mmCIF file of C-alpha atoms and ligand atoms in Angstrom:
data_model
loop_
_atom_site.group_PDB
_atom_site.id
_atom_site.type_symbol
_atom_site.label_atom_id
_atom_site.label_comp_id
_atom_site.label_asym_id
_atom_site.label_seq_id
_atom_site.Cartn_x
_atom_site.Cartn_y
_atom_site.Cartn_z
ATOM 1 C CA MET I 21 29.299 -8.032 12.021
ATOM 2 C CA ARG I 22 27.099 -9.197 9.169
ATOM 3 C CA LEU I 23 23.458 -9.910 9.870
ATOM 4 C CA LEU I 24 20.767 -11.462 7.663
ATOM 5 C CA ALA I 25 17.160 -10.556 8.543
ATOM 6 C CA ILE I 26 13.949 -12.162 7.306
ATOM 7 C CA GLU I 27 10.389 -10.778 7.461
ATOM 8 C CA THR I 28 7.300 -12.807 6.475
ATOM 9 C CA SER I 29 4.623 -11.665 8.937
ATOM 10 C CA CYS I 30 1.949 -10.808 6.391
ATOM 11 C CA ASP I 31 2.074 -10.552 2.603
ATOM 12 C CA GLU I 32 5.587 -9.275 1.903
ATOM 13 C CA THR I 33 8.496 -11.713 1.617
ATOM 14 C CA SER I 34 11.582 -9.744 2.579
ATOM 15 C CA ALA I 35 15.252 -10.288 3.392
ATOM 16 C CA ALA I 36 17.974 -7.781 4.248
ATOM 17 C CA VAL I 37 21.697 -7.798 4.974
ATOM 18 C CA LEU I 38 23.054 -5.267 7.465
ATOM 19 C CA THR I 39 26.384 -4.540 9.114
ATOM 20 C CA GLY I 40 24.885 -2.418 11.902
ATOM 21 C CA PRO I 41 21.617 -0.811 13.058
ATOM 22 C CA GLY I 42 21.889 1.910 10.405
ATOM 23 C CA GLU I 43 24.019 0.131 7.788
ATOM 24 C CA VAL I 44 21.773 -1.620 5.298
ATOM 25 C CA LEU I 45 23.630 -3.408 2.483
ATOM 26 C CA SER I 46 20.463 -4.770 0.871
ATOM 27 C CA ASN I 47 16.716 -4.810 1.540
ATOM 28 C CA VAL I 48 14.763 -6.988 -0.904
ATOM 29 C CA VAL I 49 10.962 -6.868 -0.656
ATOM 30 C CA LEU I 50 8.719 -9.115 -2.740
ATOM 31 C CA SER I 51 5.100 -7.991 -2.506
ATOM 32 C CA GLN I 52 2.204 -10.434 -2.916
ATOM 33 C CA ASP I 53 -0.273 -7.640 -3.742
ATOM 34 C CA GLU I 54 -1.105 -9.151 -7.134
ATOM 35 C CA VAL I 55 -1.928 -12.510 -5.557
ATOM 36 C CA HIS I 56 -4.360 -11.043 -3.023
ATOM 37 C CA ALA I 57 -5.816 -8.230 -5.161
ATOM 38 C CA PRO I 58 -8.643 -10.352 -6.673
ATOM 39 C CA TYR I 59 -9.863 -11.084 -3.121
ATOM 40 C CA GLY I 60 -9.680 -7.480 -1.860
ATOM 41 C CA GLY I 61 -7.565 -8.513 1.129
ATOM 42 C CA VAL I 62 -4.865 -10.916 2.278
ATOM 43 C CA VAL I 63 -5.840 -14.603 2.024
ATOM 44 C CA PRO I 64 -3.734 -16.240 4.769
ATOM 45 C CA GLU I 65 -3.274 -19.620 3.109
ATOM 46 C CA LEU I 66 -2.204 -18.051 -0.183
ATOM 47 C CA ALA I 67 0.198 -15.791 1.731
ATOM 48 C CA SER I 68 1.926 -18.796 3.361
ATOM 49 C CA ARG I 69 2.240 -20.605 0.041
ATOM 50 C CA GLU I 70 3.699 -17.526 -1.662
ATOM 51 C CA HIS I 71 6.270 -17.100 1.119
ATOM 52 C CA LEU I 72 7.198 -20.756 0.720
ATOM 53 C CA LYS I 73 7.647 -20.299 -3.045
ATOM 54 C CA SER I 74 9.819 -17.194 -2.835
ATOM 55 C CA ILE I 75 11.712 -17.223 0.464
ATOM 56 C CA ASP I 76 14.877 -18.841 -0.898
ATOM 57 C CA LEU I 77 14.970 -16.560 -3.953
ATOM 58 C CA VAL I 78 14.441 -13.444 -1.851
ATOM 59 C CA VAL I 79 17.170 -14.445 0.619
ATOM 60 C CA ALA I 80 19.556 -15.309 -2.226
ATOM 61 C CA GLU I 81 18.827 -11.981 -3.902
ATOM 62 C CA SER I 82 19.483 -10.051 -0.684
ATOM 63 C CA LEU I 83 22.874 -11.776 -0.310
ATOM 64 C CA THR I 84 23.809 -11.154 -3.956
ATOM 65 C CA ALA I 85 22.782 -7.493 -3.750
ATOM 66 C CA ALA I 86 24.885 -7.113 -0.589
ATOM 67 C CA GLY I 87 27.858 -8.967 -2.087
ATOM 68 C CA VAL I 88 27.948 -11.295 0.915
ATOM 69 C CA ARG I 89 28.012 -15.116 1.043
ATOM 70 C CA VAL I 90 25.639 -16.819 3.437
ATOM 71 C CA SER I 91 28.612 -18.518 5.128
ATOM 72 C CA GLU I 92 29.902 -15.026 6.008
ATOM 73 C CA ILE I 93 26.768 -14.128 8.013
ATOM 74 C CA ASP I 94 27.448 -13.780 11.760
ATOM 75 C CA ALA I 95 23.851 -13.715 13.019
ATOM 76 C CA PHE I 96 20.323 -14.277 11.734
ATOM 77 C CA ALA I 97 17.198 -12.317 12.688
ATOM 78 C CA VAL I 98 13.558 -13.073 11.975
ATOM 79 C CA THR I 99 10.117 -11.625 12.709
ATOM 80 C CA GLN I 100 8.464 -13.704 15.430
ATOM 81 C CA GLY I 101 5.072 -11.973 15.577
ATOM 82 C CA PRO I 102 2.504 -10.566 15.671
ATOM 83 C CA GLY I 103 1.256 -11.600 12.257
ATOM 84 C CA LEU I 104 -0.331 -14.450 10.316
ATOM 85 C CA VAL I 105 1.003 -17.631 11.908
ATOM 86 C CA GLY I 106 1.232 -19.571 8.641
ATOM 87 C CA SER I 107 3.276 -16.715 7.169
ATOM 88 C CA LEU I 108 5.503 -16.254 10.224
ATOM 89 C CA VAL I 109 6.271 -19.969 10.354
ATOM 90 C CA VAL I 110 7.782 -19.918 6.853
ATOM 91 C CA GLY I 111 10.290 -17.181 7.729
ATOM 92 C CA ILE I 112 11.047 -18.607 11.169
ATOM 93 C CA SER I 113 11.639 -22.147 9.854
ATOM 94 C CA PHE I 114 13.911 -20.855 7.105
ATOM 95 C CA ALA I 115 15.901 -18.707 9.553
ATOM 96 C CA LYS I 116 16.140 -21.586 12.029
ATOM 97 C CA GLY I 117 17.511 -23.867 9.324
ATOM 98 C CA LEU I 118 20.213 -21.334 8.432
ATOM 99 C CA ALA I 119 21.125 -20.638 12.070
ATOM 100 C CA TYR I 120 21.257 -24.349 12.795
ATOM 101 C CA TYR I 121 23.381 -25.255 9.790
ATOM 102 C CA PHE I 122 25.857 -22.384 10.183
ATOM 103 C CA ARG I 123 25.815 -22.569 14.012
ATOM 104 C CA LYS I 124 25.081 -18.860 14.369
ATOM 105 C CA PRO I 125 22.775 -16.981 16.761
ATOM 106 C CA LEU I 126 19.143 -16.420 15.797
ATOM 107 C CA ILE I 127 17.334 -13.335 17.099
ATOM 108 C CA GLY I 128 13.537 -13.147 17.218
ATOM 109 C CA VAL I 129 12.116 -9.670 16.590
ATOM 110 C CA ASP I 130 8.677 -8.222 17.352
ATOM 111 C CA HIS I 131 7.007 -6.843 14.223
ATOM 112 C CA LEU I 132 5.632 -3.666 15.837
ATOM 113 C CA GLN I 133 8.956 -2.870 17.505
ATOM 114 C CA ALA I 134 10.583 -3.356 14.095
ATOM 115 C CA HIS I 135 8.183 -0.836 12.499
ATOM 116 C CA ILE I 136 9.228 1.694 15.176
ATOM 117 C CA GLN I 137 12.898 0.841 14.585
ATOM 118 C CA ALA I 138 12.526 2.006 10.954
ATOM 119 C CA ALA I 139 12.588 5.554 12.374
ATOM 120 C CA PHE I 140 15.766 4.944 14.429
ATOM 121 C CA LEU I 141 17.388 3.336 11.401
ATOM 122 C CA GLU I 142 17.199 6.674 9.598
ATOM 123 C CA ARG I 143 17.502 8.949 12.668
ATOM 124 C CA PRO I 144 19.642 7.216 15.315
ATOM 125 C CA GLY I 145 19.897 10.150 17.731
ATOM 126 C CA LEU I 146 16.198 10.661 18.487
ATOM 127 C CA PRO I 147 15.743 11.988 22.048
ATOM 128 C CA TYR I 148 13.744 9.944 24.562
ATOM 129 C CA PRO I 149 10.975 9.672 25.627
ATOM 130 C CA VAL I 150 9.654 8.783 22.172
ATOM 131 C CA LEU I 151 5.955 8.495 21.410
ATOM 132 C CA ALA I 152 5.620 6.029 18.521
ATOM 133 C CA LEU I 153 2.579 5.227 16.425
ATOM 134 C CA VAL I 154 2.401 2.111 14.247
ATOM 135 C CA VAL I 155 -0.416 2.525 11.738
ATOM 136 C CA SER I 156 -0.723 -0.360 9.307
ATOM 137 C CA GLY I 157 -3.102 -2.873 7.775
ATOM 138 C CA GLY I 158 -2.926 -5.170 10.775
ATOM 139 C CA HIS I 159 -2.250 -2.758 13.633
ATOM 140 C CA THR I 160 -2.907 0.705 14.972
ATOM 141 C CA SER I 161 -0.970 0.961 18.220
ATOM 142 C CA ALA I 162 0.816 3.635 20.214
ATOM 143 C CA PHE I 163 3.872 3.061 22.394
ATOM 144 C CA LEU I 164 5.865 5.224 24.774
ATOM 145 C CA LEU I 165 9.605 4.485 24.748
ATOM 146 C CA LYS I 166 11.023 6.026 27.928
ATOM 147 C CA GLU I 167 14.401 4.510 27.065
ATOM 148 C CA PRO I 168 15.823 2.329 24.259
ATOM 149 C CA PHE I 169 14.256 -1.137 23.933
ATOM 150 C CA ARG I 170 11.471 -0.393 26.418
ATOM 151 C CA TYR I 171 8.021 -0.268 24.788
ATOM 152 C CA ASP I 172 5.021 0.676 26.929
ATOM 153 C CA LEU I 173 1.766 0.131 25.071
ATOM 154 C CA LEU I 174 -0.444 3.226 25.441
ATOM 155 C CA ALA I 175 -3.263 2.397 23.066
ATOM 156 C CA ARG I 176 -4.353 -0.009 20.367
ATOM 157 C CA THR I 177 -7.328 -0.346 18.091
ATOM 158 C CA ARG I 178 -10.452 -1.869 19.567
ATOM 159 C CA ASP I 179 -11.642 -3.137 16.184
ATOM 160 C CA ASP I 180 -10.218 -2.523 12.693
ATOM 161 C CA ALA I 181 -6.749 -1.153 12.017
ATOM 162 C CA ALA I 182 -6.604 2.142 10.077
ATOM 163 C CA GLY I 183 -5.250 0.445 6.938
ATOM 164 C CA GLU I 184 -7.837 -2.301 7.257
ATOM 165 C CA ALA I 185 -10.638 0.300 7.186
ATOM 166 C CA LEU I 186 -9.147 1.833 4.018
ATOM 167 C CA ASP I 187 -8.706 -1.626 2.477
ATOM 168 C CA LYS I 188 -12.293 -2.673 3.270
ATOM 169 C CA ILE I 189 -13.885 0.457 1.800
ATOM 170 C CA ALA I 190 -11.706 0.123 -1.309
ATOM 171 C CA LYS I 191 -12.791 -3.495 -1.611
ATOM 172 C CA PHE I 192 -16.463 -2.564 -1.265
ATOM 173 C CA LEU I 193 -16.075 0.047 -4.016
ATOM 174 C CA GLY I 194 -14.229 -2.433 -6.244
ATOM 175 C CA LEU I 195 -10.983 -0.444 -6.219
ATOM 176 C CA GLY I 196 -8.607 -3.363 -5.570
ATOM 177 C CA TYR I 197 -6.012 -4.172 -2.911
ATOM 178 C CA PRO I 198 -4.216 -2.617 -1.074
ATOM 179 C CA GLY I 199 -6.860 0.063 -0.657
ATOM 180 C CA GLY I 200 -4.795 2.759 1.073
ATOM 181 C CA PRO I 201 -2.667 3.784 -1.908
ATOM 182 C CA VAL I 202 -5.622 3.551 -4.363
ATOM 183 C CA ILE I 203 -7.812 5.734 -2.146
ATOM 184 C CA GLU I 204 -4.955 8.211 -1.756
ATOM 185 C CA ARG I 205 -4.525 8.443 -5.540
ATOM 186 C CA LEU I 206 -8.240 8.750 -6.369
ATOM 187 C CA ALA I 207 -8.880 11.204 -3.505
ATOM 188 C CA ARG I 208 -6.352 13.674 -4.901
ATOM 189 C CA GLY I 209 -8.053 16.982 -5.674
ATOM 190 C CA GLY I 210 -11.266 15.895 -3.914
ATOM 191 C CA ASN I 211 -12.981 18.071 -1.295
ATOM 192 C CA PRO I 212 -12.343 16.456 2.127
ATOM 193 C CA LYS I 213 -15.148 18.543 3.701
ATOM 194 C CA ARG I 214 -17.910 17.463 1.331
ATOM 195 C CA PHE I 215 -18.942 14.418 3.405
ATOM 196 C CA PRO I 216 -18.707 15.029 7.141
ATOM 197 C CA PHE I 217 -17.715 11.970 9.201
ATOM 198 C CA ALA I 218 -18.216 12.025 12.960
ATOM 199 C CA LEU I 219 -15.084 10.843 14.771
ATOM 200 C CA PRO I 220 -15.400 7.839 17.063
ATOM 201 C CA LYS I 221 -15.898 8.731 20.717
ATOM 202 C CA MET I 222 -14.783 6.428 23.493
ATOM 203 C CA THR I 223 -17.323 6.593 26.284
ATOM 204 C CA ASP I 224 -14.571 5.828 28.812
ATOM 205 C CA ARG I 225 -12.170 8.592 27.573
ATOM 206 C CA SER I 226 -9.781 5.807 26.539
ATOM 207 C CA LEU I 227 -6.872 6.581 24.242
ATOM 208 C CA ASP I 228 -7.639 3.457 22.199
ATOM 209 C CA PHE I 229 -8.314 3.798 18.489
ATOM 210 C CA SER I 230 -11.447 2.657 16.678
ATOM 211 C CA PHE I 231 -12.166 2.611 12.945
ATOM 212 C CA SER I 232 -15.172 0.336 12.544
ATOM 213 C CA GLY I 233 -17.614 3.226 13.137
ATOM 214 C CA LEU I 234 -16.023 5.229 10.303
ATOM 215 C CA LYS I 235 -16.222 2.176 8.073
ATOM 216 C CA THR I 236 -19.928 1.671 8.848
ATOM 217 C CA ALA I 237 -20.631 5.377 8.278
ATOM 218 C CA ALA I 238 -18.813 5.186 4.937
ATOM 219 C CA LEU I 239 -20.799 2.126 3.850
ATOM 220 C CA ARG I 240 -24.057 3.903 4.784
ATOM 221 C CA LEU I 241 -23.083 7.042 2.809
ATOM 222 C CA ILE I 242 -22.147 4.906 -0.195
ATOM 223 C CA ARG I 243 -25.644 3.381 -0.152
ATOM 224 C CA GLU I 244 -27.622 6.523 0.689
ATOM 225 C CA GLU I 245 -25.776 8.896 -1.660
ATOM 226 C CA GLY I 246 -25.268 6.301 -4.383
ATOM 227 C CA VAL I 247 -21.484 6.818 -4.345
ATOM 228 C CA ALA I 248 -19.805 4.821 -7.128
ATOM 229 C CA LYS I 249 -16.660 4.947 -9.266
ATOM 230 C CA ASP I 250 -18.383 7.033 -11.932
ATOM 231 C CA SER I 251 -20.287 9.437 -9.658
ATOM 232 C CA PRO I 252 -19.151 13.087 -9.797
ATOM 233 C CA ALA I 253 -18.588 13.245 -6.020
ATOM 234 C CA PHE I 254 -16.342 10.157 -5.969
ATOM 235 C CA SER I 255 -13.059 11.923 -5.268
ATOM 236 C CA ASP I 256 -14.802 14.138 -2.680
ATOM 237 C CA PHE I 257 -16.100 11.038 -0.924
ATOM 238 C CA LEU I 258 -12.689 9.337 -0.875
ATOM 239 C CA ALA I 259 -10.962 12.541 0.269
ATOM 240 C CA SER I 260 -13.539 12.900 3.073
ATOM 241 C CA PHE I 261 -13.060 9.307 4.210
ATOM 242 C CA GLU I 262 -9.263 9.553 4.040
ATOM 243 C CA GLU I 263 -9.473 12.795 6.016
ATOM 244 C CA ALA I 264 -11.633 11.094 8.673
ATOM 245 C CA VAL I 265 -9.134 8.243 9.098
ATOM 246 C CA VAL I 266 -6.269 10.750 9.367
ATOM 247 C CA ARG I 267 -8.168 12.845 11.914
ATOM 248 C CA ALA I 268 -9.010 9.737 13.991
ATOM 249 C CA VAL I 269 -5.275 8.977 14.211
ATOM 250 C CA MET I 270 -4.182 12.578 14.848
ATOM 251 C CA VAL I 271 -6.758 13.339 17.569
ATOM 252 C CA LYS I 272 -5.415 10.465 19.661
ATOM 253 C CA LEU I 273 -1.788 11.330 18.935
ATOM 254 C CA GLU I 274 -2.382 14.902 20.091
ATOM 255 C CA ARG I 275 -3.975 13.733 23.344
ATOM 256 C CA MET I 276 -1.148 11.271 24.005
ATOM 257 C CA ALA I 277 1.520 13.871 23.283
ATOM 258 C CA GLU I 278 -0.109 16.145 25.826
ATOM 259 C CA ALA I 279 -0.564 13.419 28.427
ATOM 260 C CA PHE I 280 2.895 11.798 28.265
ATOM 261 C CA GLY I 281 5.271 14.659 27.393
ATOM 262 C CA PRO I 282 7.514 12.919 24.839
ATOM 263 C CA ARG I 283 10.472 14.716 23.233
ATOM 264 C CA ALA I 284 10.150 12.979 19.890
ATOM 265 C CA LEU I 285 7.343 11.549 17.782
ATOM 266 C CA VAL I 286 7.530 8.579 15.399
ATOM 267 C CA LEU I 287 4.959 7.567 12.799
ATOM 268 C CA SER I 288 5.444 4.240 11.031
ATOM 269 C CA GLY I 289 3.622 1.316 9.392
ATOM 270 C CA GLY I 290 2.117 1.107 5.909
ATOM 271 C CA VAL I 291 -0.439 3.892 6.398
ATOM 272 C CA ALA I 292 2.435 6.251 7.308
ATOM 273 C CA ARG I 293 3.104 6.353 3.543
ATOM 274 C CA ASN I 294 -0.043 8.450 3.223
ATOM 275 C CA ALA I 295 0.763 12.056 2.257
ATOM 276 C CA ARG I 296 -2.220 13.575 4.076
ATOM 277 C CA LEU I 297 -1.235 11.813 7.324
ATOM 278 C CA ARG I 298 2.461 12.624 6.901
ATOM 279 C CA SER I 299 1.834 16.326 6.412
ATOM 280 C CA ARG I 300 -0.652 16.549 9.295
ATOM 281 C CA PHE I 301 1.825 14.736 11.554
ATOM 282 C CA ALA I 302 4.722 16.984 10.522
ATOM 283 C CA ALA I 303 2.619 20.134 11.029
ATOM 284 C CA PHE I 304 1.586 19.050 14.527
ATOM 285 C CA ALA I 305 5.179 18.220 15.497
ATOM 286 C CA ALA I 306 6.511 21.505 14.123
ATOM 287 C CA ALA I 307 3.818 23.580 15.847
ATOM 288 C CA ASN I 308 4.538 21.929 19.199
ATOM 289 C CA GLY I 309 8.333 21.673 19.107
ATOM 290 C CA PHE I 310 8.646 17.893 18.864
ATOM 291 C CA GLU I 311 11.368 16.181 16.908
ATOM 292 C CA ALA I 312 9.496 13.976 14.503
ATOM 293 C CA VAL I 313 10.379 11.117 12.177
ATOM 294 C CA VAL I 314 8.358 9.357 9.531
ATOM 295 C CA PRO I 315 10.558 6.747 7.799
ATOM 296 C CA SER I 316 10.948 6.961 4.043
ATOM 297 C CA PRO I 317 7.989 5.255 2.350
ATOM 298 C CA ARG I 318 9.726 1.962 1.554
ATOM 299 C CA LEU I 319 10.715 1.547 5.202
ATOM 300 C CA CYS I 320 7.125 2.242 6.374
ATOM 301 C CA THR I 321 5.614 -0.864 4.767
ATOM 302 C CA ASP I 322 6.803 -4.318 5.797
ATOM 303 C CA ASN I 323 10.507 -4.919 5.113
ATOM 304 C CA ALA I 324 13.386 -6.904 6.607
ATOM 305 C CA ALA I 325 15.765 -3.942 7.049
ATOM 306 C CA MET I 326 13.746 -2.689 10.025
ATOM 307 C CA VAL I 327 13.876 -6.196 11.539
ATOM 308 C CA GLY I 328 17.635 -6.462 11.035
ATOM 309 C CA SER I 329 18.197 -2.958 12.373
ATOM 310 C CA LEU I 330 16.498 -3.777 15.682
ATOM 311 C CA ALA I 331 18.361 -7.098 15.957
ATOM 312 C CA ALA I 332 21.678 -5.335 15.263
ATOM 313 C CA ALA I 333 20.917 -2.653 17.864
ATOM 314 C CA ARG I 334 20.093 -5.327 20.431
ATOM 315 C CA LEU I 335 23.278 -7.237 19.588
ATOM 316 C CA ALA I 336 25.337 -4.049 19.933
ATOM 317 C CA ARG I 337 23.867 -3.539 23.409
ATOM 318 C CA GLY I 338 25.393 -6.892 24.328
ATOM 319 C CA ARG I 339 22.679 -8.161 26.606
ATOM 320 C CA GLU I 340 21.081 -10.561 24.154
ATOM 321 C CA SER I 341 20.255 -14.023 25.414
ATOM 322 C CA PHE I 342 19.947 -16.335 22.441
ATOM 323 C CA ARG I 343 16.914 -18.529 22.330
ATOM 324 C CA SER I 344 17.836 -19.738 18.877
ATOM 325 C CA LEU I 345 16.042 -22.882 17.942
ATOM 326 C CA ASP I 346 13.268 -22.861 20.547
ATOM 327 C CA LEU I 347 11.998 -19.636 18.956
ATOM 328 C CA ASN I 348 8.251 -19.832 18.270
ATOM 329 C CA ALA I 349 5.751 -17.711 16.331
ATOM 330 C CA TYR I 350 3.133 -15.606 18.120
ATOM 331 C CA PRO I 351 -0.005 -14.375 16.344
ATOM 332 C CA ARG I 352 -0.962 -11.427 18.618
HETATM 333 O O1 KG4 Q 29 2.832 -2.168 7.372
HETATM 334 P P1 KG4 Q 29 2.135 -2.850 6.249
HETATM 335 O O2 KG4 Q 29 2.927 -3.114 4.995
HETATM 336 O O3 KG4 Q 29 1.574 -4.256 6.696
HETATM 337 C C1 KG4 Q 29 1.043 -4.518 7.954
HETATM 338 O O4 KG4 Q 29 1.838 -4.784 8.918
HETATM 339 O O5 KG4 Q 29 -0.210 -4.441 8.045
HETATM 340 O O6 KG4 Q 29 0.824 -1.981 5.911
HETATM 341 C C2 KG4 Q 29 -0.063 -2.259 4.877
HETATM 342 C C3 KG4 Q 29 -1.231 -1.257 4.959
HETATM 343 C C4 KG4 Q 29 -2.404 -1.586 4.029
HETATM 344 O O7 KG4 Q 29 -3.610 -1.517 4.764
HETATM 345 C C5 KG4 Q 29 -2.344 -0.461 2.994
HETATM 346 O O8 KG4 Q 29 -3.621 -0.116 2.468
HETATM 347 C C6 KG4 Q 29 -1.760 0.681 3.795
HETATM 348 O O9 KG4 Q 29 -0.784 0.059 4.621
HETATM 349 N N1 KG4 Q 29 -1.123 1.701 2.946
HETATM 350 C C7 KG4 Q 29 -1.580 2.961 2.823
HETATM 351 C C8 KG4 Q 29 -0.731 3.594 1.871
HETATM 352 N N2 KG4 Q 29 0.213 2.697 1.465
HETATM 353 C C9 KG4 Q 29 -0.040 1.529 2.143
HETATM 354 N N3 KG4 Q 29 -2.599 3.600 3.405
HETATM 355 C C10 KG4 Q 29 -2.808 4.889 3.068
HETATM 356 N N4 KG4 Q 29 -2.059 5.559 2.153
HETATM 357 C C11 KG4 Q 29 -1.016 4.954 1.541
HETATM 358 N N5 KG4 Q 29 -0.276 5.631 0.643
HETATM 359 ZN ZN1 ZN Q 30 3.645 -4.323 9.301
#
């Protein structure tokens, strides 16, 4: 079985060729970071136009890298949502055209489920139940998987996503886009205890995440303490903010792990590339006897291999009903 997967939910144009859930022949990712950097965040219309410009090249490159002709593909997979609709539509239309012309099945894949799948791609035997966190620029959500392909939403963010908070503070400080990796680099060696951030408290004891309070507190500190690129406490400030975002994620993860008794933990999404978060996550899992997986960094950020892996796993299960050409995009 040869499968071609396409991902265009946000600002990465990506295509991958797989022969099974864990067999990735190619995974080409074209980032639009340079296009959006001057604006400090993703500009949806520019994202759609960039996808439109590069989708055929990215798909062609993924086929060449895999040594496979498009006529040899047995099934197509594409991200259906959630994401930017204008971006999703480019990938979906392209995949529909291919599936239609070659008369092959088309499988629609949920973007958050695909992020979680990145962990199974690299560690297929993870024991269930699995508690999975997707922490990215668009989402901060937690799911309990009691069995394969069943995703129970436990919590989501009530306002900003974790990566969005990092991106917005980086934008305010003029550090560029995406903010997460820049903050991580500039925070290195800084004192994370120098600026204390109070963690958000849900009055209703909810497990939901919230990052807008941290963002507001950071903006206030920047003004009151005169924090700027050239101030001596700059790396301390960034380390403190990064630490606060990590703690806000970990506090909820720890409560959910206690409440739902999973056997394995998964951390995925773009922010899962962050070293501080990765090490805190690994330490918690080790101390409490959980099997834990954080995908390798290039599988944490948006990519088509994770999309293809989930489609291949669903195909292998043999219960797939093909909706093919009536497939539609969903934003949320
Ligand atoms: O998963 P992703 O590629 O796209 C979405 O589905 O949102 O995640 C992108 C997000 C951005 O907010 C970016 O700042 C963040 O992931 N990110 C990081 C790091 N690398 C990417 N955040 C913290 N540390 C990093 N090293
Ligand atoms: Zn994503």
